[in-house]
mmCIF file of C-alpha atoms (C1' of nucleotides) in Angstrom:
data_model
loop_
_atom_site.group_PDB
_atom_site.id
_atom_site.type_symbol
_atom_site.label_atom_id
_atom_site.label_comp_id
_atom_site.label_asym_id
_atom_site.label_seq_id
_atom_site.Cartn_x
_atom_site.Cartn_y
_atom_site.Cartn_z
ATOM 1 C CA MET S 11 65.049 -35.796 88.000
ATOM 2 C CA GLU S 12 66.135 -34.687 84.493
ATOM 3 C CA THR S 13 63.267 -36.663 83.051
ATOM 4 C CA LEU S 14 60.821 -34.903 85.313
ATOM 5 C CA ARG S 15 62.309 -31.527 84.444
ATOM 6 C CA ARG S 16 61.815 -32.220 80.682
ATOM 7 C CA GLN S 17 58.244 -33.279 81.307
ATOM 8 C CA LEU S 18 57.437 -30.188 83.157
ATOM 9 C CA ALA S 19 59.286 -27.960 80.637
ATOM 10 C CA SER S 20 57.014 -29.337 77.927
ATOM 11 C CA THR S 21 53.740 -29.066 79.764
ATOM 12 C CA VAL S 22 53.401 -26.312 82.353
ATOM 13 C CA LEU S 23 55.536 -23.414 81.116
ATOM 14 C CA ARG S 24 53.611 -20.106 80.663
ATOM 15 C CA VAL S 25 50.319 -21.677 81.781
ATOM 16 C CA PRO S 26 48.815 -19.385 84.473
ATOM 17 C CA ILE S 27 48.399 -20.844 87.912
ATOM 18 C CA ASP S 28 44.848 -20.445 89.309
ATOM 19 C CA HIS S 29 45.292 -21.913 92.727
ATOM 20 C CA VAL S 30 47.847 -23.479 95.104
ATOM 21 C CA ALA S 31 47.106 -25.533 98.174
ATOM 22 C CA VAL S 32 49.655 -26.650 100.801
ATOM 23 C CA HIS S 33 48.534 -29.784 102.533
ATOM 24 C CA ALA S 34 51.591 -30.498 104.555
ATOM 25 C CA GLN S 35 53.653 -27.682 106.035
ATOM 26 C CA ARG S 36 56.510 -30.014 106.628
ATOM 27 C CA VAL S 37 57.521 -30.020 102.945
ATOM 28 C CA LEU S 38 58.081 -26.334 103.006
ATOM 29 C CA GLY S 39 61.693 -25.356 103.832
ATOM 30 C CA ASN S 40 62.400 -21.658 103.944
ATOM 31 C CA THR S 41 58.943 -20.473 103.362
ATOM 32 C CA SER S 42 55.339 -20.661 104.444
ATOM 33 C CA ALA S 43 52.030 -21.755 102.853
ATOM 34 C CA PRO S 44 50.664 -18.183 102.498
ATOM 35 C CA ARG S 45 53.920 -17.000 100.889
ATOM 36 C CA VAL S 46 54.006 -19.845 98.397
ATOM 37 C CA GLU S 47 50.405 -19.443 97.558
ATOM 38 C CA ALA S 48 50.837 -15.633 97.122
ATOM 39 C CA ARG S 49 53.859 -15.949 94.935
ATOM 40 C CA LEU S 50 52.411 -18.571 92.620
ATOM 41 C CA THR S 51 48.791 -17.678 92.308
ATOM 42 C CA GLY S 52 48.080 -15.674 89.176
ATOM 43 C CA HIS S 53 51.667 -16.282 87.913
ATOM 44 C CA ALA S 54 53.252 -18.844 85.658
ATOM 45 C CA PHE S 55 56.459 -20.838 85.422
ATOM 46 C CA THR S 56 58.724 -19.555 82.695
ATOM 47 C CA ARG S 57 61.556 -21.938 82.598
ATOM 48 C CA THR S 58 63.210 -24.960 84.298
ATOM 49 C CA ALA S 59 66.629 -25.835 85.579
ATOM 50 C CA ARG S 60 68.204 -28.690 87.367
ATOM 51 C CA HIS S 61 71.293 -29.245 89.507
ATOM 52 C CA GLY S 62 71.760 -32.734 90.919
ATOM 53 C CA LYS S 63 68.546 -33.741 92.521
ATOM 54 C CA HIS S 64 67.233 -30.233 92.713
ATOM 55 C CA LEU S 65 64.579 -29.025 90.213
ATOM 56 C CA PHE S 66 64.216 -25.264 89.776
ATOM 57 C CA LEU S 67 61.128 -23.617 88.361
ATOM 58 C CA ALA S 68 61.361 -19.891 87.444
ATOM 59 C CA ILE S 69 58.317 -17.921 88.311
ATOM 60 C CA ASP S 70 57.358 -14.909 86.142
ATOM 61 C CA SER S 71 57.563 -12.766 89.287
ATOM 62 C CA GLY S 72 61.258 -13.298 89.389
ATOM 63 C CA ASP S 73 61.417 -15.858 92.112
ATOM 64 C CA TRP S 74 62.268 -19.538 91.761
ATOM 65 C CA LEU S 75 60.734 -22.599 93.236
ATOM 66 C CA ASP S 76 63.322 -25.184 94.387
ATOM 67 C CA VAL S 77 61.860 -28.713 94.497
ATOM 68 C CA HIS S 78 63.507 -31.712 96.057
ATOM 69 C CA PHE S 79 61.756 -35.070 96.147
ATOM 70 C CA GLY S 80 63.592 -36.863 99.002
ATOM 71 C CA LEU S 81 63.226 -40.623 98.823
ATOM 72 C CA THR S 82 59.703 -41.088 97.629
ATOM 73 C CA GLY S 83 58.559 -37.864 96.033
ATOM 74 C CA ASP S 84 57.362 -37.115 92.495
ATOM 75 C CA PHE S 85 54.923 -34.989 90.553
ATOM 76 C CA GLN S 86 51.492 -36.407 89.537
ATOM 77 C CA TYR S 87 49.125 -35.031 87.136
ATOM 78 C CA PHE S 88 45.467 -35.413 87.823
ATOM 79 C CA THR S 89 42.200 -34.159 86.363
ATOM 80 C CA ASP S 90 38.985 -32.601 87.773
ATOM 81 C CA THR S 91 37.283 -36.047 87.781
ATOM 82 C CA ASP S 92 40.214 -37.846 89.484
ATOM 83 C CA PRO S 93 40.233 -37.762 93.276
ATOM 84 C CA ASP S 94 43.270 -35.873 94.731
ATOM 85 C CA PRO S 95 46.100 -38.416 94.927
ATOM 86 C CA ALA S 96 46.907 -39.610 98.354
ATOM 87 C CA HIS S 97 49.930 -37.962 100.022
ATOM 88 C CA ASP S 98 49.697 -34.884 97.813
ATOM 89 C CA ARG S 99 51.554 -32.464 99.974
ATOM 90 C CA LEU S 100 51.093 -29.470 97.680
ATOM 91 C CA THR S 101 48.803 -29.073 94.643
ATOM 92 C CA ILE S 102 48.952 -26.574 91.788
ATOM 93 C CA ASP S 103 45.872 -25.958 89.652
ATOM 94 C CA PHE S 104 46.572 -24.507 86.207
ATOM 95 C CA ALA S 105 44.311 -22.319 84.104
ATOM 96 C CA ASP S 106 44.139 -24.976 81.344
ATOM 97 C CA GLY S 107 42.440 -27.416 83.740
ATOM 98 C CA ARG S 108 45.546 -29.379 84.490
ATOM 99 C CA HIS S 109 46.372 -30.205 88.119
ATOM 100 C CA LEU S 110 49.791 -31.061 89.475
ATOM 101 C CA ALA S 111 50.427 -32.765 92.791
ATOM 102 C CA TYR S 112 53.660 -32.829 94.700
ATOM 103 C CA HIS S 113 53.336 -36.365 95.940
ATOM 104 C CA ASP S 114 55.596 -37.395 98.811
ATOM 105 C CA PRO S 115 54.412 -40.182 101.153
ATOM 106 C CA ARG S 116 57.474 -40.135 103.410
ATOM 107 C CA LEU S 117 57.769 -36.442 103.746
ATOM 108 C CA PHE S 118 61.521 -36.341 103.117
ATOM 109 C CA GLY S 119 61.187 -33.843 100.296
ATOM 110 C CA LYS S 120 61.444 -30.065 100.564
ATOM 111 C CA ILE S 121 60.237 -27.043 98.571
ATOM 112 C CA ASN S 122 61.907 -23.733 98.888
ATOM 113 C CA LEU S 123 61.212 -20.307 97.453
ATOM 114 C CA ILE S 124 64.565 -18.827 96.363
ATOM 115 C CA ASP S 125 65.685 -15.862 94.364
ATOM 116 C CA ASP S 126 68.662 -17.386 92.520
ATOM 117 C CA PRO S 127 69.493 -21.126 91.921
ATOM 118 C CA ALA S 128 73.235 -20.488 91.639
ATOM 119 C CA ARG S 129 73.365 -18.845 95.071
ATOM 120 C CA PHE S 130 71.189 -21.607 96.527
ATOM 121 C CA ILE S 131 73.560 -24.206 95.102
ATOM 122 C CA ALA S 132 76.536 -22.449 96.647
ATOM 123 C CA ALA S 133 74.812 -22.085 99.954
ATOM 124 C CA LYS S 134 73.995 -25.804 100.017
ATOM 125 C CA SER S 135 77.670 -26.589 99.128
ATOM 126 C CA LEU S 136 76.566 -28.773 96.250
ATOM 127 C CA GLY S 137 79.266 -30.145 94.018
ATOM 128 C CA PRO S 138 79.145 -29.868 90.198
ATOM 129 C CA ASP S 139 76.269 -31.739 88.571
ATOM 130 C CA ALA S 140 77.408 -35.279 87.604
ATOM 131 C CA LEU S 141 76.683 -34.579 83.835
ATOM 132 C CA ASP S 142 78.209 -31.115 83.746
ATOM 133 C CA PRO S 143 80.834 -31.139 80.955
ATOM 134 C CA ARG S 144 83.007 -29.065 83.212
ATOM 135 C CA LEU S 145 83.305 -32.022 85.550
ATOM 136 C CA ASP S 146 86.027 -33.574 83.505
ATOM 137 C CA ASP S 147 88.206 -36.584 84.156
ATOM 138 C CA ALA S 148 90.883 -34.541 85.935
ATOM 139 C CA SER S 149 88.607 -32.819 88.412
ATOM 140 C CA PHE S 150 86.740 -36.179 89.091
ATOM 141 C CA VAL S 151 90.016 -37.889 89.936
ATOM 142 C CA GLU S 152 91.003 -35.033 92.155
ATOM 143 C CA ALA S 153 87.699 -35.241 94.025
ATOM 144 C CA LEU S 154 88.362 -39.007 94.600
ATOM 145 C CA ASN S 155 91.861 -38.521 95.791
ATOM 146 C CA ARG S 156 90.763 -36.126 98.498
ATOM 147 C CA SER S 157 88.612 -38.746 100.262
ATOM 148 C CA ARG S 158 89.432 -41.724 102.262
ATOM 149 C CA ALA S 159 85.803 -42.763 102.543
ATOM 150 C CA ILE S 160 84.367 -45.795 100.805
ATOM 151 C CA ILE S 161 83.714 -45.115 97.174
ATOM 152 C CA LYS S 162 79.994 -45.864 97.474
ATOM 153 C CA SER S 163 79.548 -43.004 99.962
ATOM 154 C CA VAL S 164 81.793 -40.707 97.976
ATOM 155 C CA LEU S 165 79.705 -41.187 94.785
ATOM 156 C CA MET S 166 76.610 -40.266 96.788
ATOM 157 C CA ASP S 167 78.147 -37.301 98.557
ATOM 158 C CA GLN S 168 76.313 -34.356 96.963
ATOM 159 C CA ARG S 169 79.030 -31.911 98.067
ATOM 160 C CA LEU S 170 81.542 -33.676 95.784
ATOM 161 C CA ILE S 171 79.306 -34.582 92.849
ATOM 162 C CA ALA S 172 75.625 -33.714 92.765
ATOM 163 C CA GLY S 173 73.006 -35.978 91.314
ATOM 164 C CA ILE S 174 73.998 -39.601 92.071
ATOM 165 C CA GLY S 175 71.800 -41.602 94.449
ATOM 166 C CA ASN S 176 71.779 -45.143 95.827
ATOM 167 C CA VAL S 177 70.551 -47.020 92.741
ATOM 168 C CA TYR S 178 72.728 -45.339 90.205
ATOM 169 C CA SER S 179 75.816 -45.457 92.390
ATOM 170 C CA ASP S 180 75.395 -49.275 92.465
ATOM 171 C CA GLU S 181 74.971 -49.305 88.699
ATOM 172 C CA ILE S 182 78.094 -47.132 88.177
ATOM 173 C CA LEU S 183 80.186 -49.377 90.473
ATOM 174 C CA PHE S 184 78.896 -52.481 88.823
ATOM 175 C CA GLN S 185 79.802 -51.274 85.334
ATOM 176 C CA ALA S 186 83.184 -50.052 86.506
ATOM 177 C CA ARG S 187 83.789 -53.485 88.258
ATOM 178 C CA ILE S 188 84.599 -51.794 91.612
ATOM 179 C CA HIS S 189 83.619 -53.125 94.994
ATOM 180 C CA PRO S 190 81.459 -50.677 96.848
ATOM 181 C CA GLN S 191 83.713 -50.592 99.926
ATOM 182 C CA THR S 192 86.924 -49.676 98.160
ATOM 183 C CA ARG S 193 88.485 -46.613 99.671
ATOM 184 C CA ALA S 194 88.188 -43.785 97.154
ATOM 185 C CA ASN S 195 91.874 -42.771 97.338
ATOM 186 C CA ALA S 196 92.892 -46.388 97.016
ATOM 187 C CA LEU S 197 91.543 -46.724 93.503
ATOM 188 C CA ASP S 198 94.258 -47.095 90.844
ATOM 189 C CA ALA S 199 94.285 -45.030 87.678
ATOM 190 C CA PRO S 200 92.523 -47.534 85.459
ATOM 191 C CA ALA S 201 89.826 -47.999 88.046
ATOM 192 C CA ARG S 202 89.218 -44.252 88.334
ATOM 193 C CA ALA S 203 89.031 -43.990 84.588
ATOM 194 C CA ARG S 204 86.461 -46.795 84.389
ATOM 195 C CA LEU S 205 84.503 -45.087 87.130
ATOM 196 C CA TYR S 206 84.400 -41.768 85.310
ATOM 197 C CA GLN S 207 83.293 -43.355 82.097
ATOM 198 C CA ALA S 208 80.617 -45.387 83.882
ATOM 199 C CA MET S 209 79.219 -42.407 85.696
ATOM 200 C CA LYS S 210 78.744 -40.425 82.469
ATOM 201 C CA SER S 211 77.392 -43.258 80.436
ATOM 202 C CA VAL S 212 75.052 -44.668 83.065
ATOM 203 C CA LEU S 213 73.422 -41.299 83.680
ATOM 204 C CA LYS S 214 73.132 -40.579 79.907
ATOM 205 C CA THR S 215 71.547 -43.945 79.296
ATOM 206 C CA ALA S 216 69.178 -43.474 82.213
ATOM 207 C CA ILE S 217 67.956 -40.167 80.715
ATOM 208 C CA GLU S 218 67.607 -41.667 77.272
ATOM 209 C CA ARG S 219 65.375 -44.289 78.763
ATOM 210 C CA GLN S 220 63.368 -41.786 80.784
ATOM 211 C CA ALA S 221 64.736 -43.377 83.993
ATOM 212 C CA GLU S 222 62.229 -46.187 83.711
ATOM 213 C CA PRO S 223 63.650 -49.302 85.310
ATOM 214 C CA ARG S 224 61.834 -51.562 82.811
ATOM 215 C CA ARG S 225 63.594 -49.885 79.866
ATOM 216 C CA MET S 226 67.102 -50.188 81.187
ATOM 217 C CA PRO S 227 69.421 -52.462 79.206
ATOM 218 C CA GLN S 228 69.429 -56.034 80.421
ATOM 219 C CA HIS S 229 73.219 -55.926 80.891
ATOM 220 C CA PHE S 230 72.654 -53.252 83.526
ATOM 221 C CA LEU S 231 72.561 -54.189 87.203
ATOM 222 C CA LEU S 232 69.361 -52.310 87.750
ATOM 223 C CA PRO S 233 66.908 -54.972 86.298
ATOM 224 C CA HIS S 234 68.548 -57.484 88.540
ATOM 225 C CA ARG S 235 69.163 -55.383 91.650
ATOM 226 C CA ARG S 236 67.942 -57.814 94.313
ATOM 227 C CA ALA S 237 69.839 -60.155 96.538
ATOM 228 C CA GLY S 238 70.082 -63.615 95.030
ATOM 229 C CA GLN S 239 69.330 -62.543 91.414
ATOM 230 C CA ALA S 240 71.610 -63.602 88.714
ATOM 231 C CA CYS S 241 74.372 -61.196 87.685
ATOM 232 C CA PRO S 242 73.755 -60.232 84.024
ATOM 233 C CA CYS S 243 77.493 -60.505 83.398
ATOM 234 C CA CYS S 244 78.680 -63.748 85.062
ATOM 235 C CA GLY S 245 75.520 -65.447 86.247
ATOM 236 C CA GLY S 246 76.661 -65.333 89.892
ATOM 237 C CA LYS S 247 74.471 -64.232 92.716
ATOM 238 C CA ILE S 248 73.936 -60.534 93.453
ATOM 239 C CA ALA S 249 74.776 -59.761 97.108
ATOM 240 C CA ARG S 250 73.558 -57.054 99.413
ATOM 241 C CA LEU S 251 75.791 -55.003 101.657
ATOM 242 C CA ASP S 252 75.228 -52.334 104.289
ATOM 243 C CA THR S 253 77.259 -49.280 103.418
ATOM 244 C CA GLY S 254 76.750 -46.066 105.427
ATOM 245 C CA GLY S 255 73.261 -47.047 106.385
ATOM 246 C CA ARG S 256 72.199 -47.630 102.731
ATOM 247 C CA SER S 257 71.920 -50.994 100.902
ATOM 248 C CA SER S 258 74.422 -51.659 98.206
ATOM 249 C CA TYR S 259 73.764 -54.421 95.733
ATOM 250 C CA TYR S 260 76.743 -55.760 93.823
ATOM 251 C CA CYS S 261 78.249 -58.865 92.210
ATOM 252 C CA PRO S 262 80.965 -60.294 94.397
ATOM 253 C CA ARG S 263 82.576 -62.010 91.443
ATOM 254 C CA CYS S 264 82.560 -59.127 89.013
ATOM 255 C CA GLN S 265 83.346 -56.553 91.723
ATOM 256 C CA PRO S 266 85.918 -58.240 93.957
ATOM 257 C CA ALA S 267 87.399 -56.435 96.914
ATOM 258 C CA SER S 268 90.905 -55.405 96.145
ATOM 259 C "C1'" DC M 1 88.869 -30.617 109.055
ATOM 260 C "C1'" DC M 2 87.282 -35.642 108.014
ATOM 261 C "C1'" DT M 3 84.360 -39.868 108.278
ATOM 262 C "C1'" DA M 4 80.628 -42.563 110.140
ATOM 263 C "C1'" DT M 5 76.254 -43.068 112.228
ATOM 264 C "C1'" DA M 6 71.374 -42.060 114.010
ATOM 265 C "C1'" DG M 7 67.216 -40.097 112.990
ATOM 266 C "C1'" DC M 8 63.616 -38.287 110.273
ATOM 267 C "C1'" DC M 9 58.711 -40.519 108.128
ATOM 268 C "C1'" DT M 10 55.288 -43.823 105.907
ATOM 269 C "C1'" DG M 11 53.953 -47.789 103.009
ATOM 270 C "C1'" DA M 12 54.654 -52.204 100.692
ATOM 271 C "C1'" DC M 13 55.933 -56.775 101.027
ATOM 272 C "C1'" DG M 14 56.926 -61.436 102.670
ATOM 273 C "C1'" DG M 15 56.785 -64.945 106.336
ATOM 274 C "C1'" DC M 16 54.484 -66.862 110.102
ATOM 275 C "C1'" DT J 12 43.377 -62.275 107.965
ATOM 276 C "C1'" DG J 13 46.503 -60.008 111.002
ATOM 277 C "C1'" DC J 14 50.897 -59.104 112.938
ATOM 278 C "C1'" DC J 15 55.791 -58.432 112.611
ATOM 279 C "C1'" DG J 16 60.054 -57.508 110.680
ATOM 280 C "C1'" DT J 17 62.435 -55.757 106.730
ATOM 281 C "C1'" DC J 18 63.245 -52.742 103.238
ATOM 282 C "C1'" DA J 19 62.869 -48.350 100.798
ATOM 283 C "C1'" DG J 20 65.742 -43.821 94.345
ATOM 284 C "C1'" DG J 21 67.874 -38.830 100.664
ATOM 285 C "C1'" DC J 22 69.590 -35.636 103.635
ATOM 286 C "C1'" DT J 23 71.013 -33.409 108.054
ATOM 287 C "C1'" DA J 24 72.869 -32.998 112.573
ATOM 288 C "C1'" DT J 25 75.826 -34.868 115.660
ATOM 289 C "C1'" DA J 26 79.611 -37.845 117.457
ATOM 290 C "C1'" DG J 27 84.115 -39.498 117.351
#
DNA sequence: CCTATAGCCTGACGGC
DNA sequence: TGCCGTCAGGCTATAG
C-alpha cells in the first residue's frame, strides 16, 4: 500500500482529471457514481496519505478519496491504445493522457468520498499504523496483553494495529519464531520483544523492496510460503494451518507451539 | 465486552 | 479439453 501511495504521489499529483467512469457501483461505499464523477472531474489530486491499508488522495476541492483494495485490488495504468483492463471498476482519465484503473476482480475493495482522513480513521476504529513511530514497544505490548485471541489474528486485527495482512503476519511470526496459534497474552517478554522488532523490520524491508515478492530476501518466509517448501532457516517443511478462516504458513520446527 | 465464524465475490491452478 | 475442488495479500455482521 505504501509502495502504491509513493507511485501515485510521483505521477498523478496536480494533473487535472478529465473524466471519471464508475463501472461497478459495488465498489462505492458512502457515495454514488454521479457524486464521485462530479467531485473529481475538472479537479486534481494534491497529496496522498496512508493509514494501514487505506490510501487517501486529497482533491483540490477539499474532499478526500479513500481507497481500499480488499483482497485483489490495485491500480493499473493504461494508455489510449491499450484496451481497458478487465475488472476495472473505476477509471480516471488525466489531462496528460494517462489513464488509471481501479482494478478489483473480487469486488472486496471500497472507495469512499470523505472530508477528513483522521475522522474517517477514528470512525472506523482503526488502530495506529504499524509503522507509526508512536506505536512504540510499550504500547505494542499493552495491546497484546489485552487480548486472549491467537497472535495471528491479533496481528491482523486492524483495530489494534493497522496495516498487517495475512502474508506479512506470517512473515513477522516466522522471523520472531512464534507459533501462529499462541495466545497473545501468553507470550513472554522476550517473545513480545522479538515480535515488535520483526513487525517493524519486516514492513520496512517490504517497502524498501517495493513489496515485490521476487525481491524479498531469501531468508524471508515469503519466497517459500507454500506447504511442503523448504524452510529457509532449518530446511524443514513449511506447513499450512487454518487460523480464523485464513491460511497460515509457518515452520513447525522454527516456530514450535509453546 | 470479547472471541470465533460465515459470508461476500471471482479467477487461477492442479488433479482426474 | 472439461470439470471439480481448493486456494486466494480483507473485512463485516452475527453468534456464542
